PDB file of C-alpha atoms in Angstrom:
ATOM      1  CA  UNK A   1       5.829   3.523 -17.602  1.00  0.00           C
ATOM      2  CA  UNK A   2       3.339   4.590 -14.573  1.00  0.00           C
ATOM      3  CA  UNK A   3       3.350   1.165 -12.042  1.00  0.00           C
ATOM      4  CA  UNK A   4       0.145   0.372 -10.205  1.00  0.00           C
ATOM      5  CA  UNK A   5       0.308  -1.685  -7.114  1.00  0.00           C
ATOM      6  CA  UNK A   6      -3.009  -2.164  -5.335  1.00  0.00           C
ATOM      7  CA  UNK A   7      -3.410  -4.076  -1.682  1.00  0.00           C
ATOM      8  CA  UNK A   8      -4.446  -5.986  -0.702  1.00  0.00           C
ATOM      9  CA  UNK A   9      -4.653  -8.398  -3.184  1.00  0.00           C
ATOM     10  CA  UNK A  10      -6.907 -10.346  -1.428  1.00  0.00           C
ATOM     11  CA  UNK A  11      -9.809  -9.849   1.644  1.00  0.00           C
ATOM     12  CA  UNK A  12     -12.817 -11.471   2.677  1.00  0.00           C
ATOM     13  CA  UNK A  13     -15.246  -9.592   5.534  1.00  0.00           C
ATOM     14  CA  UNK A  14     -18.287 -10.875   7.133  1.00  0.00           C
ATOM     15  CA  UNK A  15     -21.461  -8.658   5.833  1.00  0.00           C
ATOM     16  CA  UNK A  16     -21.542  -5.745   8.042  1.00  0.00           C
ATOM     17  CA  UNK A  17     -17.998  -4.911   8.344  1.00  0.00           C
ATOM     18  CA  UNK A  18     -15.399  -1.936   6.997  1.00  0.00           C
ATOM     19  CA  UNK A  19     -12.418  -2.179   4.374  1.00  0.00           C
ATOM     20  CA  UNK A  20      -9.684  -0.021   3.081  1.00  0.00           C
ATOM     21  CA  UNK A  21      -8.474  -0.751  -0.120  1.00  0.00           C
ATOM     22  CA  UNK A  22      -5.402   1.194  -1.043  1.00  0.00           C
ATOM     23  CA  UNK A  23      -4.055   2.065  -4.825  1.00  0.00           C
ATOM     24  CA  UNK A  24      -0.336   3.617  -5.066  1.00  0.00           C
ATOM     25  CA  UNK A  25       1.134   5.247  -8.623  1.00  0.00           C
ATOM     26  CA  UNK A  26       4.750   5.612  -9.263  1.00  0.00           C
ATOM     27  CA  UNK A  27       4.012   8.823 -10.869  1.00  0.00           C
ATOM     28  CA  UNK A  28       2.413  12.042 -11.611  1.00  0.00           C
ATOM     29  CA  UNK A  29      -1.191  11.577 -13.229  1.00  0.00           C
ATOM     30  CA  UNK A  30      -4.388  13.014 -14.145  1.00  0.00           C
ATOM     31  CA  UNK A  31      -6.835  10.584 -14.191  1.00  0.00           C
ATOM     32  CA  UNK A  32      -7.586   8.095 -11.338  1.00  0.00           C
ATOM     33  CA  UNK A  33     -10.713   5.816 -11.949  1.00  0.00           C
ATOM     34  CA  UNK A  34     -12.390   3.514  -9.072  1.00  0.00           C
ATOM     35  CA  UNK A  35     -14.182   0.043 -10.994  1.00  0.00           C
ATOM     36  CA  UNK A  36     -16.172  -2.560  -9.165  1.00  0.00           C
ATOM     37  CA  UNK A  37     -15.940  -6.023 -11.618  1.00  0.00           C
ATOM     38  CA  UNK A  38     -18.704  -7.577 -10.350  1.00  0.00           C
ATOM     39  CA  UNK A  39     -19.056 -11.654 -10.614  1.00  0.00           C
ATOM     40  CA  UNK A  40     -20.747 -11.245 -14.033  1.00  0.00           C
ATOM     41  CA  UNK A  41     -17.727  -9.498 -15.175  1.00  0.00           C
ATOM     42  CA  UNK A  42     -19.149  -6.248 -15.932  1.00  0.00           C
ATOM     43  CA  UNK A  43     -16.823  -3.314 -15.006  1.00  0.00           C
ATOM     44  CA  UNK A  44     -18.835  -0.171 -13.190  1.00  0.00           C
ATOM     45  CA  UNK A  45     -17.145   3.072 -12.565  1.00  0.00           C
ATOM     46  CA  UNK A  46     -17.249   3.815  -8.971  1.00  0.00           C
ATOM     47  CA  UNK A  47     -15.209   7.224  -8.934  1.00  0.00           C
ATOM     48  CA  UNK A  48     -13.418   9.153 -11.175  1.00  0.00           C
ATOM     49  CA  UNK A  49     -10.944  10.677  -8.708  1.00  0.00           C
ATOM     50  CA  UNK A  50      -7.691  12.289  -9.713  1.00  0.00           C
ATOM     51  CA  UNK A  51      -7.283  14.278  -6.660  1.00  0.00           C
ATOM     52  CA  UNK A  52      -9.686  14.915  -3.680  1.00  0.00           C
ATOM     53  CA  UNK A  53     -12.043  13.339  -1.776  1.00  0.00           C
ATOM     54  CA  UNK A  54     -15.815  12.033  -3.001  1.00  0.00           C
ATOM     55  CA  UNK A  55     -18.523   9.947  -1.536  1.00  0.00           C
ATOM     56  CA  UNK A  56     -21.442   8.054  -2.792  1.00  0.00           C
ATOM     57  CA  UNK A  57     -23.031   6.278  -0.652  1.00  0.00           C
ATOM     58  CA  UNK A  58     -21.396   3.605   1.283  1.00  0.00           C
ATOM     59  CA  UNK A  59     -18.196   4.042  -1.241  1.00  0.00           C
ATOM     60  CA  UNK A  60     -16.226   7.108  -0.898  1.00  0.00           C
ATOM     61  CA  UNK A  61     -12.459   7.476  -2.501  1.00  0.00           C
ATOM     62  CA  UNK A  62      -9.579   9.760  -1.515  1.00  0.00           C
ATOM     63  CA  UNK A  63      -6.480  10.771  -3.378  1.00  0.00           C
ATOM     64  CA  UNK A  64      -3.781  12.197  -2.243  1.00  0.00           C
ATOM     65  CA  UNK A  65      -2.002  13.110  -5.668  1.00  0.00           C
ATOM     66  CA  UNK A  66       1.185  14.515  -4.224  1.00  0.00           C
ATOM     67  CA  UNK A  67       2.064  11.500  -2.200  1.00  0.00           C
ATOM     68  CA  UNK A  68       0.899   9.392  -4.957  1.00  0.00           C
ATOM     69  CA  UNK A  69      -1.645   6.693  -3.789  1.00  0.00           C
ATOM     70  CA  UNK A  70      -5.461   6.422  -3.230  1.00  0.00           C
ATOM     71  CA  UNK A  71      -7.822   4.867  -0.868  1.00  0.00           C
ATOM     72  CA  UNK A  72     -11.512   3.595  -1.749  1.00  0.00           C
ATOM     73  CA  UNK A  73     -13.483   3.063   1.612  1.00  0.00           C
ATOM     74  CA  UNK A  74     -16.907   0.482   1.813  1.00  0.00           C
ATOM     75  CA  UNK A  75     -18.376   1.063   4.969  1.00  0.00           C
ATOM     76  CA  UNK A  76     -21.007  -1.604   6.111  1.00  0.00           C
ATOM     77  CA  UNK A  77     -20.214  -4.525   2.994  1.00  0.00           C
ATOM     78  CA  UNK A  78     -22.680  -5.752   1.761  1.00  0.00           C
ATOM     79  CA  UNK A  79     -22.772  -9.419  -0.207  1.00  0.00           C
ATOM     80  CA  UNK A  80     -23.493  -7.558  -3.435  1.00  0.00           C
ATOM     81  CA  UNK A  81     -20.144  -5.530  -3.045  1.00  0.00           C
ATOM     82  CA  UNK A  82     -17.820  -8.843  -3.758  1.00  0.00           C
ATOM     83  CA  UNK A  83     -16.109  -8.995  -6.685  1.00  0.00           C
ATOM     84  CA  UNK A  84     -12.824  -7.233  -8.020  1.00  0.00           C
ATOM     85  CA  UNK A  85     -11.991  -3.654  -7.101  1.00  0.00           C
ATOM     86  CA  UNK A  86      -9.721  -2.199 -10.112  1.00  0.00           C
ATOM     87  CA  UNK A  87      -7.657   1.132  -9.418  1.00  0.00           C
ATOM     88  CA  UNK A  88      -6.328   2.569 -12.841  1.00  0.00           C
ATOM     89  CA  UNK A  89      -4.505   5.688 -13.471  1.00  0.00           C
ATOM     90  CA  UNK A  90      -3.851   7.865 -16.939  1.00  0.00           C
ATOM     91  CA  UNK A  91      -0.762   9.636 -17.501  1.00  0.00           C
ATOM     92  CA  UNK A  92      -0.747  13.444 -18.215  1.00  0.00           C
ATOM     93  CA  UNK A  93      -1.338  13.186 -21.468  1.00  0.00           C
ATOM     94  CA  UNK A  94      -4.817  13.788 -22.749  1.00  0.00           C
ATOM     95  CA  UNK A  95      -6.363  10.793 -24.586  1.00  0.00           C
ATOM     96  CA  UNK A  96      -3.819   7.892 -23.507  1.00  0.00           C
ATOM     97  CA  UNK A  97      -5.420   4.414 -22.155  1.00  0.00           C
ATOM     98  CA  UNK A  98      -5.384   4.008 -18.261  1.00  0.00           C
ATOM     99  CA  UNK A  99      -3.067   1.548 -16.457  1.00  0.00           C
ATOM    100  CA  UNK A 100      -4.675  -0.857 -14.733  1.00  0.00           C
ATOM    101  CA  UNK A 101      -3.659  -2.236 -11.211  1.00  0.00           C
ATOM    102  CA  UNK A 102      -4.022  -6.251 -10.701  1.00  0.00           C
ATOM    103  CA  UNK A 103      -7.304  -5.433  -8.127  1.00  0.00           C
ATOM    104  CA  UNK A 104      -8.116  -6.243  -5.153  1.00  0.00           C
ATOM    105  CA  UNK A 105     -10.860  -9.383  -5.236  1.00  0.00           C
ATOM    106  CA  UNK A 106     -13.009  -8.888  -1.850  1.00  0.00           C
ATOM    107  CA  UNK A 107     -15.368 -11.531  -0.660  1.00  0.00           C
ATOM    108  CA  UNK A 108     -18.022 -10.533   1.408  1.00  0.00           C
ATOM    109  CA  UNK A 109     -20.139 -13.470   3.184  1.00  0.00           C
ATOM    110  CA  UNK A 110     -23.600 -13.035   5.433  1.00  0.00           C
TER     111      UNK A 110
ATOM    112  CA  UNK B   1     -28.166   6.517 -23.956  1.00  0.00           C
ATOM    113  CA  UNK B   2     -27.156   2.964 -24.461  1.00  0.00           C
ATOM    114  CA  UNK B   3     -23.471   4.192 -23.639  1.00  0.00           C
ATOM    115  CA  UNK B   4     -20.829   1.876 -24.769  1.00  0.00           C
ATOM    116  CA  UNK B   5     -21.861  -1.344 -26.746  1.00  0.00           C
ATOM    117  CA  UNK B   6     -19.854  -4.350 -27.580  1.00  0.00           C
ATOM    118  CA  UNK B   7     -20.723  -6.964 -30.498  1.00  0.00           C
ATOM    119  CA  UNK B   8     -20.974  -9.804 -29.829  1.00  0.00           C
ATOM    120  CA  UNK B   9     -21.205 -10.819 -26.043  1.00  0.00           C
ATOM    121  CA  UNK B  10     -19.159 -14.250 -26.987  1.00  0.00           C
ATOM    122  CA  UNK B  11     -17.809 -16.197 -29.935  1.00  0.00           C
ATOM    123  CA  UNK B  12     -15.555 -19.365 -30.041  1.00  0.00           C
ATOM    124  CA  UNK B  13     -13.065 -19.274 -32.955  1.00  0.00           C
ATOM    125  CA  UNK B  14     -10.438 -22.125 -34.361  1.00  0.00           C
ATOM    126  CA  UNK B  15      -7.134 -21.240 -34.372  1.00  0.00           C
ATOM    127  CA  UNK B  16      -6.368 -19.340 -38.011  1.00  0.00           C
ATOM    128  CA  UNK B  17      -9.874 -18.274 -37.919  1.00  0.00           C
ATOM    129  CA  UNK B  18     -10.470 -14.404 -38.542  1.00  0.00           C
ATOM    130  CA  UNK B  19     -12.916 -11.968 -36.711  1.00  0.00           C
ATOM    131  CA  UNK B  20     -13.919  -8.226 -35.817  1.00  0.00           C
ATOM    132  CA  UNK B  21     -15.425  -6.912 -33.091  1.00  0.00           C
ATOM    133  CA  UNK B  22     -17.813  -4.103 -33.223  1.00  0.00           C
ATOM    134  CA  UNK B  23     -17.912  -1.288 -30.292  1.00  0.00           C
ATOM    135  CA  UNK B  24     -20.217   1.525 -30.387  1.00  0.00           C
ATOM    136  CA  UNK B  25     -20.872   4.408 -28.080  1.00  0.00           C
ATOM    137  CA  UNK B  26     -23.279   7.454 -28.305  1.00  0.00           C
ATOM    138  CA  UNK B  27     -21.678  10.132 -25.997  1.00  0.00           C
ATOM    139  CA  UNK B  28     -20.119  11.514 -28.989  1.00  0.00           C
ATOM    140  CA  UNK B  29     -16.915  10.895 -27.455  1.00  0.00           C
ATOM    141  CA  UNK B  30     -13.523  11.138 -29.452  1.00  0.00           C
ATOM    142  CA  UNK B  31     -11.272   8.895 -27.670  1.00  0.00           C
ATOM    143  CA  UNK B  32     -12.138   4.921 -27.920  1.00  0.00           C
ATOM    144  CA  UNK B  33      -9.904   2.179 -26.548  1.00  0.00           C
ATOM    145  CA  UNK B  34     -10.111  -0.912 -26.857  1.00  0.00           C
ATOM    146  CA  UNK B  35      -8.557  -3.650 -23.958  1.00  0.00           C
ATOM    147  CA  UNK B  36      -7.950  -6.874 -22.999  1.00  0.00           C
ATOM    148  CA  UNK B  37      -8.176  -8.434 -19.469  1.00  0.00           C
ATOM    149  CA  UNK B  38      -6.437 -11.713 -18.805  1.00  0.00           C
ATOM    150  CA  UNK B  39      -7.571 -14.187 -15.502  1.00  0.00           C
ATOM    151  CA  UNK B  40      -6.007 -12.539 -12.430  1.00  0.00           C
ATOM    152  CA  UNK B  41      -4.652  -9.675 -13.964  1.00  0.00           C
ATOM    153  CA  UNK B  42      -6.040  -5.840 -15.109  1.00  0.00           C
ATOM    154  CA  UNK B  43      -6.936  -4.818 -18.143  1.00  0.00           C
ATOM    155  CA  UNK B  44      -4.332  -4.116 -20.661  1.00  0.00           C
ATOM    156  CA  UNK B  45      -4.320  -2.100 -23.889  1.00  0.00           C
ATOM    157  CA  UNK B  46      -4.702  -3.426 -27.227  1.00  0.00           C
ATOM    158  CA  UNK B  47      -4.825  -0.209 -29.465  1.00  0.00           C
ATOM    159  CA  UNK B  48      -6.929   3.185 -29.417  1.00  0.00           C
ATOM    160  CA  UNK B  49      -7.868   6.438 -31.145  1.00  0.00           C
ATOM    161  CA  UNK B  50      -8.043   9.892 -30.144  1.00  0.00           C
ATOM    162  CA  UNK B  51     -10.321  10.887 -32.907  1.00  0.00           C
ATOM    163  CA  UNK B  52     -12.314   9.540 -35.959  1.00  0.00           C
ATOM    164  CA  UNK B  53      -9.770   8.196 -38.818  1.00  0.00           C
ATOM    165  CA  UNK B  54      -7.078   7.800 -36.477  1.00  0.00           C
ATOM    166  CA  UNK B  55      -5.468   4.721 -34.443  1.00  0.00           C
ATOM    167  CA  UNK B  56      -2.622   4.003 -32.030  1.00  0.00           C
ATOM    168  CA  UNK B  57      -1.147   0.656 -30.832  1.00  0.00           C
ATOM    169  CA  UNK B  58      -1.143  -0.054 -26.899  1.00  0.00           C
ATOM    170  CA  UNK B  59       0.701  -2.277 -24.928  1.00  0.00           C
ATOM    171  CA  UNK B  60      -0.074  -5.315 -26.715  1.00  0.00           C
ATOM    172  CA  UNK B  61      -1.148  -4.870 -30.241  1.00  0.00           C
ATOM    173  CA  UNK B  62       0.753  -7.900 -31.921  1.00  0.00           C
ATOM    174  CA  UNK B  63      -2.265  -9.973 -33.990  1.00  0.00           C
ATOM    175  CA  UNK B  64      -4.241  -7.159 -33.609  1.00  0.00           C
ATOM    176  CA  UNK B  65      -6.021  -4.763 -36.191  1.00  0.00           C
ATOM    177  CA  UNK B  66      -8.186  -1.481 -36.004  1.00  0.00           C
ATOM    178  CA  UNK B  67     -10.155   1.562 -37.727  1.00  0.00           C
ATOM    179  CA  UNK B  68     -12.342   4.260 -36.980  1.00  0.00           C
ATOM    180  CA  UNK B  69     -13.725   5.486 -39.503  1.00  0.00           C
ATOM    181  CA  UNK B  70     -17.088   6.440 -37.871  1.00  0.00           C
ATOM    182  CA  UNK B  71     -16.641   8.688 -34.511  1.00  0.00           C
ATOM    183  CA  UNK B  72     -18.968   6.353 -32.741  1.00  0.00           C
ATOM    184  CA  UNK B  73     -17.695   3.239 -34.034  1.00  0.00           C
ATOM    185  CA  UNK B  74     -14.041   1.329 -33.237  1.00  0.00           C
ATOM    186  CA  UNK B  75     -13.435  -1.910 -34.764  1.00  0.00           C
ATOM    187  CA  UNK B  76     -10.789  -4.611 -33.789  1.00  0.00           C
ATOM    188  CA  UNK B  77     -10.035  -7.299 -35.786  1.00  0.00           C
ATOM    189  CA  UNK B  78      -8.026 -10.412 -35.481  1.00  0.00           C
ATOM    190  CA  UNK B  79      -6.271 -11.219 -38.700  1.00  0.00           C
ATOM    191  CA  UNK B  80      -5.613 -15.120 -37.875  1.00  0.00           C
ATOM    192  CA  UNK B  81      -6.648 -16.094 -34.430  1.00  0.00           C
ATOM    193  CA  UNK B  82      -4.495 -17.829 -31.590  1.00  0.00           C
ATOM    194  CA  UNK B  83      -5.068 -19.308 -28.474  1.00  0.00           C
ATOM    195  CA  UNK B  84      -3.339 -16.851 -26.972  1.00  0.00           C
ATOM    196  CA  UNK B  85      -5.613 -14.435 -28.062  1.00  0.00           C
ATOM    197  CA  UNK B  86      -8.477 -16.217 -25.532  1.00  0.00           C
ATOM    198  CA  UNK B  87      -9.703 -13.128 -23.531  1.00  0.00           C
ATOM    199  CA  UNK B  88     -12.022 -10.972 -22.731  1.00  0.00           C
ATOM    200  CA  UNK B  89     -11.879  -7.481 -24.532  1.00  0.00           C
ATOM    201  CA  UNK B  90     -13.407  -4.547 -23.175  1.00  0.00           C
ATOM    202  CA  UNK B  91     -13.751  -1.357 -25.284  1.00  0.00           C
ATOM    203  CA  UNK B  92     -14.260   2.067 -23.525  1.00  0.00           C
ATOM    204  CA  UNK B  93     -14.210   6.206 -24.272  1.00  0.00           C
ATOM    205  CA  UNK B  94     -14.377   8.963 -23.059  1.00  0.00           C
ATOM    206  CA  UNK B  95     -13.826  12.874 -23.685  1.00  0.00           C
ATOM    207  CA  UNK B  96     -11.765  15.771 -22.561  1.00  0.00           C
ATOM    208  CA  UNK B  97     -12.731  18.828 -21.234  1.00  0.00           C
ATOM    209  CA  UNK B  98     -11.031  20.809 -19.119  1.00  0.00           C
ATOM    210  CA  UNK B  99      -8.882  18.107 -18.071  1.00  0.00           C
ATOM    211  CA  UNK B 100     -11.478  15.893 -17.292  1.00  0.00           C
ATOM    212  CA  UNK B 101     -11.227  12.364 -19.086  1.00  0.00           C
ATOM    213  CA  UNK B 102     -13.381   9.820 -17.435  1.00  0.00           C
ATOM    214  CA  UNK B 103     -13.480   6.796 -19.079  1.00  0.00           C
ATOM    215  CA  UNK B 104     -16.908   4.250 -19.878  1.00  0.00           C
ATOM    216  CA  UNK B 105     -16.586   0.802 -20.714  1.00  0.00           C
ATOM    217  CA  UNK B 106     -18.871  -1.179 -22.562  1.00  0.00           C
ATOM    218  CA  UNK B 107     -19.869  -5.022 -21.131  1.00  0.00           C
ATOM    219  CA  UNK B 108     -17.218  -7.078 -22.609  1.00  0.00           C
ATOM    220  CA  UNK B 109     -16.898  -9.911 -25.243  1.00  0.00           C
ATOM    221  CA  UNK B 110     -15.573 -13.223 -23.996  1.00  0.00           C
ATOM    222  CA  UNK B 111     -13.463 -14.557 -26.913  1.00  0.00           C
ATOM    223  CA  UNK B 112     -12.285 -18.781 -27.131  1.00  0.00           C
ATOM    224  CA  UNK B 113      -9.821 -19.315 -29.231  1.00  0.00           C
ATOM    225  CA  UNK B 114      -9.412 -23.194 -29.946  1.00  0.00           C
TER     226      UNK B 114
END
């Protein structure tokens, strides 16, 4: 099956600061979904980005479906952006689950 | 829209005990899932259904039961629970159209199993 490796698995900024967080697939898919798990444990979409580039915000995503990975950008962190940042992918097959990556937990401090 | 719903929030269960879990969405989705995320890992999947009256097993389905017999509603029940089964299951759907299959979770339900 389709492996999902996100890094890094760990990072903590100082409020203010940039982060890359980077998501790589071992194979072909059509469905790439962004989630912020925020401390409460509720899971938020943040993009739904299979291929292409989108912004919202501070946030903005890139895939690059061809080379397999993806990138989810936070410019100026905020404390409110800590928490877990899940990449998941679906397989080309309408209707199957996504496969989650093990996240990337980012701490920001003031 | 209330979007996806999950009954109940949590519930602590002895071990043997039985349970469902209710999820219910109103975006007249087809596709329901339902997962379960583990401390320090991603969410994994349980069992799902591409369509009222139909279900599928996941990646981990063992002690696990569904139906969907309502399009809006997915049910997953735990015959005879285990500690093992401690979790926190997420259900979720979504729709295709033109390719397009975003998937919406609902809150969560923390489950103890003693």
């Amino acid at each position: 099956g389709i492996q999902v490796e996100q890094s890094p698995p760990d990072l903590i900024l100082q409020e203010g600061a940039n982060s890359t967080l980077r998501c790589n697939f071992s194979d072909s898919v059509n469905n790439l979904q962004w989630f912020h798990q925020n401390p409460w444990g509720q899971l938020i979409n943040l993009f739904y980005i299979p291929s292409g580039t989108k912004q919202n915000g501070r946030l903005s995503a890139t895939t690059v479906a061809t080379e397999r990975y993806s990138l989810l950008y936070i410019s100026s962190s905020q404390t409110t952006d800590s928490g877990v940042y899940f990449c998941a992918v679906g397989p080309r097959e309408a209707g199957t689950a996504l496969i989650f990556g093990k996240g990337t937990t980012l701490s920001v401090s003031s | 829209n209330a979007g996806v719903t999950q009954t109940p929030k949590f519930r602590v269960l002895k071990t043997g005990q039985s349970m469902t879990l209710l999820c219910a969405q109103d975006m007249n989705h087809e596709y329901m899932y339902w997962y379960r995320q583990d401390p320090g890992m991603g969410l994994r999947l349980i069992h799902y259904s591409v369509g009222e009256g139909t279900t599928a097993k996941g990646e981990v389905p063992d002690g696990y039961n569904v139906s969907r017999l309502k399009k809006q509603n997915f049910l997953l029940g735990l015959e005879s629970a285990a500690p093992s089964q401690t979790s926190v299951y997420f259900c979720a759907s979504s729709y295709e159209s033109g390719g397009y299959f975003e998937q919406f979770f609902g809150p969560g339900t923390r489950l103890t199993v003693l």
